[in-house]
Short mmCIF file of C-alpha atoms and ligand atoms in Angstrom, two decimals:
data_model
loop_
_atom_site.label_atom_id
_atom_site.label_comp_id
_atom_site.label_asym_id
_atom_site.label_seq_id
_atom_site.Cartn_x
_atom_site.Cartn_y
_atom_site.Cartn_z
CA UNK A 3 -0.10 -13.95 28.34
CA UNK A 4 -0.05 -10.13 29.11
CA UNK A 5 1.55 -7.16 27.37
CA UNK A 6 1.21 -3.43 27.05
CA UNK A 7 -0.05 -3.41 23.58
CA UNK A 8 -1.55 -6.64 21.73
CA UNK A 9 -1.10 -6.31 17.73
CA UNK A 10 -3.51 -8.28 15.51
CA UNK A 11 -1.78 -9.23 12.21
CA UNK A 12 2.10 -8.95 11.34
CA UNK A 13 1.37 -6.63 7.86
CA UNK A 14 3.23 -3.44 7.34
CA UNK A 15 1.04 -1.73 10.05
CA UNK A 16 1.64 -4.58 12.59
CA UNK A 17 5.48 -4.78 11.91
CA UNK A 18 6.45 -0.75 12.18
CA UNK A 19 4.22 -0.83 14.91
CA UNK A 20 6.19 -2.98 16.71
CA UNK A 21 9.20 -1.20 15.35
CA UNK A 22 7.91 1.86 17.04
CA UNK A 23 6.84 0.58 20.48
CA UNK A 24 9.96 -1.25 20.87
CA UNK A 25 12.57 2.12 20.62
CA UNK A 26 10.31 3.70 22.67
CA UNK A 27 10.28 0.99 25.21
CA UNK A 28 6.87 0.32 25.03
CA UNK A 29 6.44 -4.04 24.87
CA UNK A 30 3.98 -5.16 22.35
CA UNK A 31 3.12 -8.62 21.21
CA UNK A 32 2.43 -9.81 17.75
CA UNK A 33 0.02 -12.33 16.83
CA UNK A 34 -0.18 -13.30 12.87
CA UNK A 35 -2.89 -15.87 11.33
CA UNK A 36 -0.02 -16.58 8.20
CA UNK A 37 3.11 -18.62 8.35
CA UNK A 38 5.98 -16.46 8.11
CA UNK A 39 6.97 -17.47 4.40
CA UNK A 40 3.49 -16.46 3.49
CA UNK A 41 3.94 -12.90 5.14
CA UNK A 42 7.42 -12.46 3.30
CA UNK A 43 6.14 -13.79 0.33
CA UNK A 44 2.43 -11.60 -0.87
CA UNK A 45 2.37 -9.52 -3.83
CA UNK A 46 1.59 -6.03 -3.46
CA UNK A 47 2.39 -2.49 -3.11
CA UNK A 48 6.01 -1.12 -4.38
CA UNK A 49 5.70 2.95 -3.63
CA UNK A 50 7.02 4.09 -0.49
CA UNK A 51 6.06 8.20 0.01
CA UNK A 52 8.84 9.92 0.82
CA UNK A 53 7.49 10.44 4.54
CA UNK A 54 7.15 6.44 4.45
CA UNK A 55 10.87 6.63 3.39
CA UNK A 56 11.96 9.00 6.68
CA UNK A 57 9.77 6.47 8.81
CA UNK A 58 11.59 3.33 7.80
CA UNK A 59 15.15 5.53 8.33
CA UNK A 60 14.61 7.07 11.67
CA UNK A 61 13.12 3.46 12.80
CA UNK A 62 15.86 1.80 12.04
CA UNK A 63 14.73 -0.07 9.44
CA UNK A 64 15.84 0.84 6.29
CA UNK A 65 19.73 0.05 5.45
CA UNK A 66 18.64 -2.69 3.14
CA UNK A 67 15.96 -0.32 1.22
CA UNK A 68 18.39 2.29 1.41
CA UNK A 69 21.31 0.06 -0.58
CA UNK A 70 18.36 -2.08 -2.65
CA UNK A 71 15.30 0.73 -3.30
CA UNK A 72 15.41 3.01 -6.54
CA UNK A 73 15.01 6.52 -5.62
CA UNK A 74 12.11 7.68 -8.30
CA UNK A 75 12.06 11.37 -9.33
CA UNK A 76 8.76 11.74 -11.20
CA UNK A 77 6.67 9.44 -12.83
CA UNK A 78 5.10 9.29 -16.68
CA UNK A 79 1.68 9.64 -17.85
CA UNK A 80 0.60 8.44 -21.26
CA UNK A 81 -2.52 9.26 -23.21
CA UNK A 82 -3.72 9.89 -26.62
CA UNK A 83 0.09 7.93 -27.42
CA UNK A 84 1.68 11.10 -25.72
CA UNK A 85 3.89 10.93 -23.08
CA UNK A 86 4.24 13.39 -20.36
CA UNK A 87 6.47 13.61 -17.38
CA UNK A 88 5.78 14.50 -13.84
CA UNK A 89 8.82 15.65 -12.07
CA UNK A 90 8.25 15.69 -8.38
CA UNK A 91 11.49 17.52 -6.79
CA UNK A 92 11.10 20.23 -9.17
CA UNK A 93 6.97 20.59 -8.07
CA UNK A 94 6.99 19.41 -4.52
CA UNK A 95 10.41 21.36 -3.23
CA UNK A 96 12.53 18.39 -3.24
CA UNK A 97 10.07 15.27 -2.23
CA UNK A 98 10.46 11.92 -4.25
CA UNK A 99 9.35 8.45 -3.99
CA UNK A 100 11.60 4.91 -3.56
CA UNK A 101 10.50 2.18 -4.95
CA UNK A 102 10.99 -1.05 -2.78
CA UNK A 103 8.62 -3.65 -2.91
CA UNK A 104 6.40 -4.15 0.25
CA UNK A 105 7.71 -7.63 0.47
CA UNK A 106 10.96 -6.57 1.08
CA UNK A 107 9.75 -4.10 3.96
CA UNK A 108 7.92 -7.14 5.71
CA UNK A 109 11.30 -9.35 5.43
CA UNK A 110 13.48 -6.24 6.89
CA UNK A 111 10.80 -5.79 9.72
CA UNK A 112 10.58 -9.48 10.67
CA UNK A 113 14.31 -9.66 10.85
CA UNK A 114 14.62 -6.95 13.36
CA UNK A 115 11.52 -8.13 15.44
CA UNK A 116 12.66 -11.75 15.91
CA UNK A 117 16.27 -10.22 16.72
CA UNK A 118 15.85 -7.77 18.79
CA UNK A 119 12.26 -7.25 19.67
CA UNK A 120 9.06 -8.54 21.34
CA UNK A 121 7.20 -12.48 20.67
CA UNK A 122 6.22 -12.22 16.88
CA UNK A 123 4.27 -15.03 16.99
CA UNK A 124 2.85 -16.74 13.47
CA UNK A 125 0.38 -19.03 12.74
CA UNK A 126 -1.41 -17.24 16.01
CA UNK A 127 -5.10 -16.64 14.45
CA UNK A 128 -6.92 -13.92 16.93
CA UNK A 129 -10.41 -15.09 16.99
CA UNK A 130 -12.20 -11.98 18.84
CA UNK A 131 -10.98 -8.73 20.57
CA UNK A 132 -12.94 -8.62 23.89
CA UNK A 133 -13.43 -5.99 26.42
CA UNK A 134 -12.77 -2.80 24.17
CA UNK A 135 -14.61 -0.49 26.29
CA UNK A 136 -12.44 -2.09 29.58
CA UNK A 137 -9.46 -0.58 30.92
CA UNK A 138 -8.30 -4.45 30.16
CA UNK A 139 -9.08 -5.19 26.93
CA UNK A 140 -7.97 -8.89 25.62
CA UNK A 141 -7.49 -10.83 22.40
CA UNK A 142 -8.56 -14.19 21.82
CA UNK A 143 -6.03 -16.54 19.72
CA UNK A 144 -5.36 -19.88 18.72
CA UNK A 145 -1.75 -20.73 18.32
CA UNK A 146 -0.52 -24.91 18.16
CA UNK A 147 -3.68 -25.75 19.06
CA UNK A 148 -4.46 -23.98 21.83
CA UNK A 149 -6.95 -21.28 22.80
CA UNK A 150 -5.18 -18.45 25.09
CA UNK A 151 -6.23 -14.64 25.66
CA UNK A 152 -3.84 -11.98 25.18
CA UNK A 153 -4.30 -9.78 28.00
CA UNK A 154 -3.04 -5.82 27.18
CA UNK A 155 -3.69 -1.84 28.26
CA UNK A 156 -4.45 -1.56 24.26
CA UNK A 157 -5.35 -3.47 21.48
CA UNK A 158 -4.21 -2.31 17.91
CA UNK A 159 -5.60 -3.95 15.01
CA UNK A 160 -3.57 -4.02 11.68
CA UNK A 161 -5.08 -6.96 10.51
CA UNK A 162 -6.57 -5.84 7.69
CA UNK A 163 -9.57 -5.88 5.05
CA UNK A 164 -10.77 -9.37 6.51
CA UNK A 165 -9.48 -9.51 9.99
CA UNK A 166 -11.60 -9.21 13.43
CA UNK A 167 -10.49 -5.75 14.96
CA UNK A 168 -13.01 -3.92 12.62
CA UNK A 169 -15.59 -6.35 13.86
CA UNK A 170 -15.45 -5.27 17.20
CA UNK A 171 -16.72 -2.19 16.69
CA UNK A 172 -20.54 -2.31 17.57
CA UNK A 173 -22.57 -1.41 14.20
CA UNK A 174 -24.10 1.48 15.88
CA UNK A 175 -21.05 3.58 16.49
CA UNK A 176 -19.66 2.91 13.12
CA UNK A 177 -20.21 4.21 9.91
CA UNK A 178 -19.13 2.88 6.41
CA UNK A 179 -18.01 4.63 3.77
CA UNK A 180 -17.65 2.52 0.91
CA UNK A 181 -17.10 2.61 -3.09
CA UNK A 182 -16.40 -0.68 -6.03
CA UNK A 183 -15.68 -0.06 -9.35
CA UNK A 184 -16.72 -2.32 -11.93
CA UNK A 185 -13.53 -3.26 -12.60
CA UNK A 186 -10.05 -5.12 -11.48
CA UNK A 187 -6.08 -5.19 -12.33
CA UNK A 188 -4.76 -7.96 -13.79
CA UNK A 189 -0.59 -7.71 -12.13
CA UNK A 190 2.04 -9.42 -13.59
CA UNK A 191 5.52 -9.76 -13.02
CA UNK A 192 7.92 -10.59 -15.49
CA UNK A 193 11.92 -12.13 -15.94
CA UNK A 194 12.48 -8.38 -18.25
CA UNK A 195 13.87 -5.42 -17.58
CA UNK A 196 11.74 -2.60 -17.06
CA UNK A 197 11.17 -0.92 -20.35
CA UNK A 198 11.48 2.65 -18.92
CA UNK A 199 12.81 3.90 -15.96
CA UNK A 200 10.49 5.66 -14.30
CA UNK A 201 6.68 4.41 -13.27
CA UNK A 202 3.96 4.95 -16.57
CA UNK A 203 0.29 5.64 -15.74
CA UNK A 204 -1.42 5.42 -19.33
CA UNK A 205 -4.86 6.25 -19.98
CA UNK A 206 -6.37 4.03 -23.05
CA UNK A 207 -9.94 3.79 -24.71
CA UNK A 208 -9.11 -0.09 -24.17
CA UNK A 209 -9.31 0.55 -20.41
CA UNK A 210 -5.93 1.59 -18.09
CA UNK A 211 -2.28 0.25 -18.02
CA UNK A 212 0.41 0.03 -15.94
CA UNK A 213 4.38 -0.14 -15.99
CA UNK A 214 6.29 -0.77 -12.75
CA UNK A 215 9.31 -2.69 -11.88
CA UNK A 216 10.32 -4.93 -8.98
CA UNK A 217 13.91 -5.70 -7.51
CA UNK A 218 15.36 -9.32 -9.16
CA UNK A 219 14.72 -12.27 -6.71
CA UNK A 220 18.05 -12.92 -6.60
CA UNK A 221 20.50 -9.93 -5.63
CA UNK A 222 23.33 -11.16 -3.64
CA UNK A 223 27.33 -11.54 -5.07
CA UNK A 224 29.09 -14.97 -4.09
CA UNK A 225 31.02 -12.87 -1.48
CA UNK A 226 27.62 -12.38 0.39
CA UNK A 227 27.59 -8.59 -0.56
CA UNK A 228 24.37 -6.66 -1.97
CA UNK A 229 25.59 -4.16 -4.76
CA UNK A 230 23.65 -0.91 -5.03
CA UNK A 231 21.09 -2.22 -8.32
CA UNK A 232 20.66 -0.59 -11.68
CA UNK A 233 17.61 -0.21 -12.69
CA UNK A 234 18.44 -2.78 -15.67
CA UNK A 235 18.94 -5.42 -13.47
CA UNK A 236 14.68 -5.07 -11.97
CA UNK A 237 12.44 -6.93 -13.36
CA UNK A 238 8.82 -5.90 -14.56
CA UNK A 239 5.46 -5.67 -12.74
CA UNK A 240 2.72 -4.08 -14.83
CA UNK A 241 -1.08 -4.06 -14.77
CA UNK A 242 -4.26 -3.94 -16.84
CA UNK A 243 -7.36 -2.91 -16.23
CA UNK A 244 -9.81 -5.43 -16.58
CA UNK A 245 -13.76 -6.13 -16.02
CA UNK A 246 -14.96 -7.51 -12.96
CA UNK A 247 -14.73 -10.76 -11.70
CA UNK A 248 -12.02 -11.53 -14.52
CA UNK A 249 -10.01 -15.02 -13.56
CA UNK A 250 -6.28 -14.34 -14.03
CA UNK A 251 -6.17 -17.51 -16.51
CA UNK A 252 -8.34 -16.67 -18.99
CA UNK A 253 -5.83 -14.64 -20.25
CA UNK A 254 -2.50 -16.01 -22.11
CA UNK A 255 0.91 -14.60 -21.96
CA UNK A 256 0.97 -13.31 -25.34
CA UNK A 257 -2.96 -11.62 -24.84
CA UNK A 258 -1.27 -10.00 -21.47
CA UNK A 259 1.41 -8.50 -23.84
CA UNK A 260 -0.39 -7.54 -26.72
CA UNK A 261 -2.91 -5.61 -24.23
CA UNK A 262 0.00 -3.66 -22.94
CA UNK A 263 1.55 -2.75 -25.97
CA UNK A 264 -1.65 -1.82 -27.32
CA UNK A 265 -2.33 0.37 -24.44
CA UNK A 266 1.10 1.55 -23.82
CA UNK A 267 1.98 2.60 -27.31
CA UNK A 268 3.25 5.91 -27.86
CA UNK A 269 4.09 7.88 -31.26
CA UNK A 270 7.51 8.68 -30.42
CA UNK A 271 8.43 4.49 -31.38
CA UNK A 272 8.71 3.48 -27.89
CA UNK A 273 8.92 -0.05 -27.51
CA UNK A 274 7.26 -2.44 -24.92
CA UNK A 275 10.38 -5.72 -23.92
CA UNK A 276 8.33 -9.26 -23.34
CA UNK A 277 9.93 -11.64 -21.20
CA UNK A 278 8.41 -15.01 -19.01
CA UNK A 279 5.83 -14.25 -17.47
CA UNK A 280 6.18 -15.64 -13.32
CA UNK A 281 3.05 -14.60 -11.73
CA UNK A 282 -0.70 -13.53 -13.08
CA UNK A 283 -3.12 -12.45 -10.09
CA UNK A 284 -6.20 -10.23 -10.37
CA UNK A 285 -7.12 -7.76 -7.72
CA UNK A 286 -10.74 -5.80 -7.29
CA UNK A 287 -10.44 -2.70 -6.70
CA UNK A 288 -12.18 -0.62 -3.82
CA UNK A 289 -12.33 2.77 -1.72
CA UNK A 290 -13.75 2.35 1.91
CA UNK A 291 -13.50 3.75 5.15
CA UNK A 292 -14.51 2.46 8.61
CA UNK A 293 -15.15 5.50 11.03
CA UNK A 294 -14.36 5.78 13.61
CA UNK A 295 -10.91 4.13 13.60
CA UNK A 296 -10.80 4.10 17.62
CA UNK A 297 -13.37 2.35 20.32
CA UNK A 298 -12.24 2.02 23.67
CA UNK A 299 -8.89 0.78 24.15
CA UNK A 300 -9.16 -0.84 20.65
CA UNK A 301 -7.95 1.04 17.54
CA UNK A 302 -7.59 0.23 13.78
CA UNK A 303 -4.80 0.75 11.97
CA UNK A 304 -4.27 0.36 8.04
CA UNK A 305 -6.15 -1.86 5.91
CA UNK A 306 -8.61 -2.44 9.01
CA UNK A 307 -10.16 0.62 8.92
CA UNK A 308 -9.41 1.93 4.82
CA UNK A 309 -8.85 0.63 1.64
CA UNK A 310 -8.27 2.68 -1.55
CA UNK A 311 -7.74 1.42 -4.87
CA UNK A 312 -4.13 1.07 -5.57
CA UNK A 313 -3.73 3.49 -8.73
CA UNK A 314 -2.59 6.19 -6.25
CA UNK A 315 0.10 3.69 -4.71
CA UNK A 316 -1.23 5.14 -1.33
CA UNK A 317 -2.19 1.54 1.07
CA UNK A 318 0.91 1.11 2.61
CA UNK A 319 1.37 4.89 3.33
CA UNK A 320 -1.76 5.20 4.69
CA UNK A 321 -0.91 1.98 7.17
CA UNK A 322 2.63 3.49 8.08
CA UNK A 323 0.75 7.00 8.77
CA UNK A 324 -1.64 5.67 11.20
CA UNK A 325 0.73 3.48 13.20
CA UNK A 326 3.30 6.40 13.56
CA UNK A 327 0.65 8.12 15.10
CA UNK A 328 -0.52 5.74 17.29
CA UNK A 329 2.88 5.03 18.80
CA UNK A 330 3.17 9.19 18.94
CA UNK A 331 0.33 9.18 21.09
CA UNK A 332 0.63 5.96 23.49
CA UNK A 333 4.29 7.28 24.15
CA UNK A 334 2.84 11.17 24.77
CA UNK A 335 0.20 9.13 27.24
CA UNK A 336 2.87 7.30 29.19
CA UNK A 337 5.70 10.54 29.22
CA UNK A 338 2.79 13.39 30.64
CA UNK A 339 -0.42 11.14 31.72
CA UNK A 340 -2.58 12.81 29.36
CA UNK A 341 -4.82 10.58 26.46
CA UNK A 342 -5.80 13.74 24.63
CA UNK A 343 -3.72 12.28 21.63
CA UNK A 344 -5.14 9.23 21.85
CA UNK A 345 -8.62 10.18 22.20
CA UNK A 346 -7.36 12.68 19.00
CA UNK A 347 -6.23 9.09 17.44
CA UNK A 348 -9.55 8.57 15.20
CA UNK A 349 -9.87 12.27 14.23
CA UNK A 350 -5.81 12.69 13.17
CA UNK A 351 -6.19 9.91 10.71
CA UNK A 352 -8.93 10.34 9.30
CA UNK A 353 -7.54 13.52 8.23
CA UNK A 354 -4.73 12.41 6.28
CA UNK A 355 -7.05 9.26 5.39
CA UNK A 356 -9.45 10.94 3.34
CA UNK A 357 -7.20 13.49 1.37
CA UNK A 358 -5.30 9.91 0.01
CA UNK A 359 -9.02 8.58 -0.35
CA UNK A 360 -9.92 11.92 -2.46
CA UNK A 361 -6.48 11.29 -4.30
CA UNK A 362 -6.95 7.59 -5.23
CA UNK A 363 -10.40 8.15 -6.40
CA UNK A 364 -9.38 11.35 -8.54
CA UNK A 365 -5.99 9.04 -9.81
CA UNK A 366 -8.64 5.88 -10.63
CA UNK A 367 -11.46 7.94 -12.50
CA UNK A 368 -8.91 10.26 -14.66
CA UNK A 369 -7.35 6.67 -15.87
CA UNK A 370 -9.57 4.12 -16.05
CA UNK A 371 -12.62 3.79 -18.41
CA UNK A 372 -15.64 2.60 -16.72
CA UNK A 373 -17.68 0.18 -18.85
CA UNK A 374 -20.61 2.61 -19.26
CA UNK A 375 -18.39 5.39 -20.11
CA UNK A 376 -19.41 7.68 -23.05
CA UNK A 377 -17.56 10.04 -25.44
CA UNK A 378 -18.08 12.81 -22.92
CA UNK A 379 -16.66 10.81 -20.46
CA UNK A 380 -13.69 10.50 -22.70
CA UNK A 381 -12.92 14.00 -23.22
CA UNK A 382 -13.24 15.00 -19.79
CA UNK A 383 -10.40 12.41 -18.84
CA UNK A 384 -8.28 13.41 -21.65
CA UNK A 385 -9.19 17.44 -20.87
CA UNK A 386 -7.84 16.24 -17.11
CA UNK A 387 -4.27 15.27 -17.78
CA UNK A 388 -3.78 17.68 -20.90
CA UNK A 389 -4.57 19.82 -17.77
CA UNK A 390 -1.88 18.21 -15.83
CA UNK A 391 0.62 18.91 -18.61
CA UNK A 392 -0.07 22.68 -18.99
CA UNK A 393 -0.50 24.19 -15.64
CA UNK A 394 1.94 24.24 -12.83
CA UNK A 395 -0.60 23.83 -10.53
CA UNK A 396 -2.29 20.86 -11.94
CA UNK A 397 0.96 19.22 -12.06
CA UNK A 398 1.99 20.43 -8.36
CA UNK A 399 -1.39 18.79 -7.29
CA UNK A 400 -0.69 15.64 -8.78
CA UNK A 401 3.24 15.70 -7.45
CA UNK A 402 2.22 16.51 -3.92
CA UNK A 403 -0.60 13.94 -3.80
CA UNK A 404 1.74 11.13 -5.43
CA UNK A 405 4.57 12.01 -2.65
CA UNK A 406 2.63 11.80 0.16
CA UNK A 407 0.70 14.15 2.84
CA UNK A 408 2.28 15.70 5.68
CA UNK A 409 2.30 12.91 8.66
CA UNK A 410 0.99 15.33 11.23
P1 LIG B 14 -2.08 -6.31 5.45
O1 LIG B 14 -0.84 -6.17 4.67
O2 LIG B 14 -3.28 -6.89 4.80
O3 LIG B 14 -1.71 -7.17 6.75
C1 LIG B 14 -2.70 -7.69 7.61
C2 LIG B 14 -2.12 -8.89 8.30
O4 LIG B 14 -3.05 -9.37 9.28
C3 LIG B 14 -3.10 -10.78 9.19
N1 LIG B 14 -4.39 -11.20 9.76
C4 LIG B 14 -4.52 -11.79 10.98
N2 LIG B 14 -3.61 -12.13 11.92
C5 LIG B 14 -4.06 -12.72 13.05
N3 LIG B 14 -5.38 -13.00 13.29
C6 LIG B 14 -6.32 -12.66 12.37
N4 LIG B 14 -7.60 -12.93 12.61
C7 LIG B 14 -5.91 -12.03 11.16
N5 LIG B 14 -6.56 -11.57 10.05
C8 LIG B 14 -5.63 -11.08 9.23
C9 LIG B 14 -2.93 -11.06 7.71
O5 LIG B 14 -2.49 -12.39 7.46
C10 LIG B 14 -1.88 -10.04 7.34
O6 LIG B 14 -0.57 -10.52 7.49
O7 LIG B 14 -2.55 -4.91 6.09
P2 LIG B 14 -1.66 -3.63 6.53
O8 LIG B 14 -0.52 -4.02 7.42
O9 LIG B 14 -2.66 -2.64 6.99
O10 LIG B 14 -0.98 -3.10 5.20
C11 LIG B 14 -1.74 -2.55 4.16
C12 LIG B 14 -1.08 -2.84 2.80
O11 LIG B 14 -0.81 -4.22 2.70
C13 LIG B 14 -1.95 -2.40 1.62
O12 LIG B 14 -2.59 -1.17 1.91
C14 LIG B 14 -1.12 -2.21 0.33
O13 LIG B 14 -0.60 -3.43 -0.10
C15 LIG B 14 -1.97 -1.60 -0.76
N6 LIG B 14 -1.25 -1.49 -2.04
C16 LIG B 14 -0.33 -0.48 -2.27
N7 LIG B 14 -0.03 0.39 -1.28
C17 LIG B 14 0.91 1.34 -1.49
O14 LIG B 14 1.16 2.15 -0.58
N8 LIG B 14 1.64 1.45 -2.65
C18 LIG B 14 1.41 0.60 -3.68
O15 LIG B 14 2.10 0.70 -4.69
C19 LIG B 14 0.37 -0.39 -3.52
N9 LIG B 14 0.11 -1.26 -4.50
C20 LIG B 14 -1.49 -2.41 -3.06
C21 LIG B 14 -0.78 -2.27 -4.29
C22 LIG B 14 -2.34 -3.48 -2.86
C23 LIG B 14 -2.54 -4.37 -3.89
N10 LIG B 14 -3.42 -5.43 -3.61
C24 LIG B 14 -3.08 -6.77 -3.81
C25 LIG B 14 -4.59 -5.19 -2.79
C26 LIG B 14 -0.96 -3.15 -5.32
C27 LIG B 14 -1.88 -4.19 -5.14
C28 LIG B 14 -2.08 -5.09 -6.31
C1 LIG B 15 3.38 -1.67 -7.95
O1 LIG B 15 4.54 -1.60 -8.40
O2 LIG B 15 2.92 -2.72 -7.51
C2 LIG B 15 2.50 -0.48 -8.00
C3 LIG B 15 3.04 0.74 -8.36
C4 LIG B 15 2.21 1.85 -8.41
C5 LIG B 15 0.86 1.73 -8.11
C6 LIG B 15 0.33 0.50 -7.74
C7 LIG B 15 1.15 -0.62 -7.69
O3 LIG B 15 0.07 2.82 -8.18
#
């Protein structure tokens, strides 16, 4: 099997990529270790940036997020039972967030890929990418049964935290960067309406909570048409922060919504709606960077090369960021000869990389309280976002983080 570019894992990075090559008539296959339920199916990020947002648009990509997503103007931060908003248009110049859950970006991309684009293949596990520093590099698979190689000019790897691109970078040209916190988030989601509209961040003594919201499962009229959604009719995702190694079980339903209430509680009589509880999952929670994110004619490409901790909603971003430029560049390489973008590849992320790396980490320690924290500790977090509430500037930082960083 040959192509022009050989993609390792069919994640939001894989799938835009893709996307990408395809409109720019570049052909690309897909190789994906997960059945394709699976893919459409995993729990995770539900904050598109703004930029993420033009991505999906100019792609063609995003008339289903554009009906189904919920623009979000600002967000809310809670502490000390206050609540304070963060309005983003008014502090950015106009930029906002949608949220649309990264499920629903996966389903939209696989659509368009098996209609219209190159072999998306799944249950295709790459075993090894060989020949990186060729002019012919190659990735092993095993799909039905079979071992075949995957000849291509380039080898992107969007395969993330666990895959095999990363692997293939010989230890003594990489460097890890790498930080755990000693603790997780317990998500839920939940058959309730959201109990506010926007997103709440809220720092407790009890440890950091969460309020999102999800689309409903089920969103189509009889006549087969999708109505533009209310934000009554989501349902609720929230997290708490909890120690390491916690197993999702050992807490009950009610516990889960006490914790929240208790943690979300405001003096202003605010009130917390419970509903069934669907889903319980705990997730660790990480910053690391792989550097750097090119060797040869192999490069890495979201989760494969960074992971921050999801408080700054930034993953996904970051994933759609790096493949946007890697498509940029191959296309720049094939139009005028000249690699200088794609030997820029490494350094160009990285860039953008570390200011959401900076970001996440600033977004985690102002929220959550570490179990060896101490009363200084405490006051420093709370002197942070009673920072964020009085100065401009402390806000702006926050709203331009949140929205995203400029793509180039
Ligand atoms: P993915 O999504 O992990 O996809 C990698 C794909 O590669 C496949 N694969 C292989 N395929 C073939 N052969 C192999 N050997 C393979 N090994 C692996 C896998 O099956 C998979 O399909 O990586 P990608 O595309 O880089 O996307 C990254 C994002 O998924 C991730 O950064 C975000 O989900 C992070 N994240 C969030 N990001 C945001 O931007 N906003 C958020 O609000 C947000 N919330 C979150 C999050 C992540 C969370 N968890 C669970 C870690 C909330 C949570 C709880
Ligand atoms: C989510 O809805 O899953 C979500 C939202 C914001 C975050 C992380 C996760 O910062």
């Amino acid at each position: 099997m040959r192509t022009t570019v050989g993609i390792i894992g069919a994640g939001p990075a894989g799938l835009l990529l893709a996307r990408l090559l395809h409109n720019a008539g570049i052909d690309s296959v897909v190789l994906e270790s997960r059945d394709r339920a699976y893919v459409e199916q995993r729990q995770r990020a539900g904050i598109l940036e703004q930029g993420t947002v033009d991505v999906l648009r100019a792609a063609g990509a995003a008339e289903r997020m554009d009906r189904e997503g919920l623009p979000h103007d600002g967000i809310e931060l809670r502490f000390d039972k206050r609540r304070h908003r963060v309005d983003f248009p008014a502090l950015t110049g106009g930029r906002s967030v949608m949220v649309y859950a990264q499920t629903e970006v996966c389903k939209d991309l696989i659509a368009i890929q098996l209609a219209e684009g190159g072999p998306l293949l799944f249950e295709a596990q790459a075993l090894a990418v060989e020949g990186a520093e060729t002019e012919r590099p190659g990735v092993r698979f095993r799909h039905e049964g079979r071992e075949d190689v995957l000849e291509c000019d380039y080898v992107v790897a969007c395969d993330g935290s666990w895959g095999v691109g990363r692997k293939a970078v010989p230890a003594d040209v990489s460097q890890v960067f790498e930080r755990t916190y000693p603790f997780g988030w317990l998500g839920i989601l939940a058959d309730v309406a959201p109990s506010h509209d926007e997103l709440v961040y809220a720092r407790h003594d009890r440890g950091f909570a969460l309020l999102s919201m999800r689309p409903p499962v089920s969103r189509r009229h009889p006549s087969g048409e999708v109505a533009s959604l209310p934000v009554s009719s989501y349902i609720t995702r929230a997290y708490l922060q909890v120690p390491d190694a916690t197993d999702a079980d050992d807490w009950s339903d009610e516990e889960i919504w006490d914790e929240l209430d208790r943690r979300l509680e405001t003096s202003d009589g605010w009130r917390l709606e419970r509903g069934v509880i669907t889903s319980k999952s705990v997730t660790p929670m990480r910053s690391y960077v792989q550097e750097p994110m090119r060797h040869g004619r192999l490069f890495l490409a979201g989760d494969a090369a960074h992971i921050v901790p999801p408080t700054g909603a930034k993953g996904l971003n970051l994933a759609v960021g790096d493949v946007v430029t890697f498509a940029r560049a191959l296309t720049h390489r094939l139009e005028t000869g000249s690699t200088e973008r794609l030997d820029a590849y490494s350094q160009t992320c990285l860039r953008r990389v570390w200011q959401a790396e900076r970001f996440s980490y600033a977004m985690t320690t102002m929220l959550h309280r570490a179990p060896d924290a101490t009363p200084f500790d405490d006051r420093i977090q709370l002197a942070r976002l009673d920072r964020i509430t009085a100065s401009h500037a402390a806000g702006t930082d926050l709203a331009e983080g949140y929205t995203g960083f400029p793509l180039d």
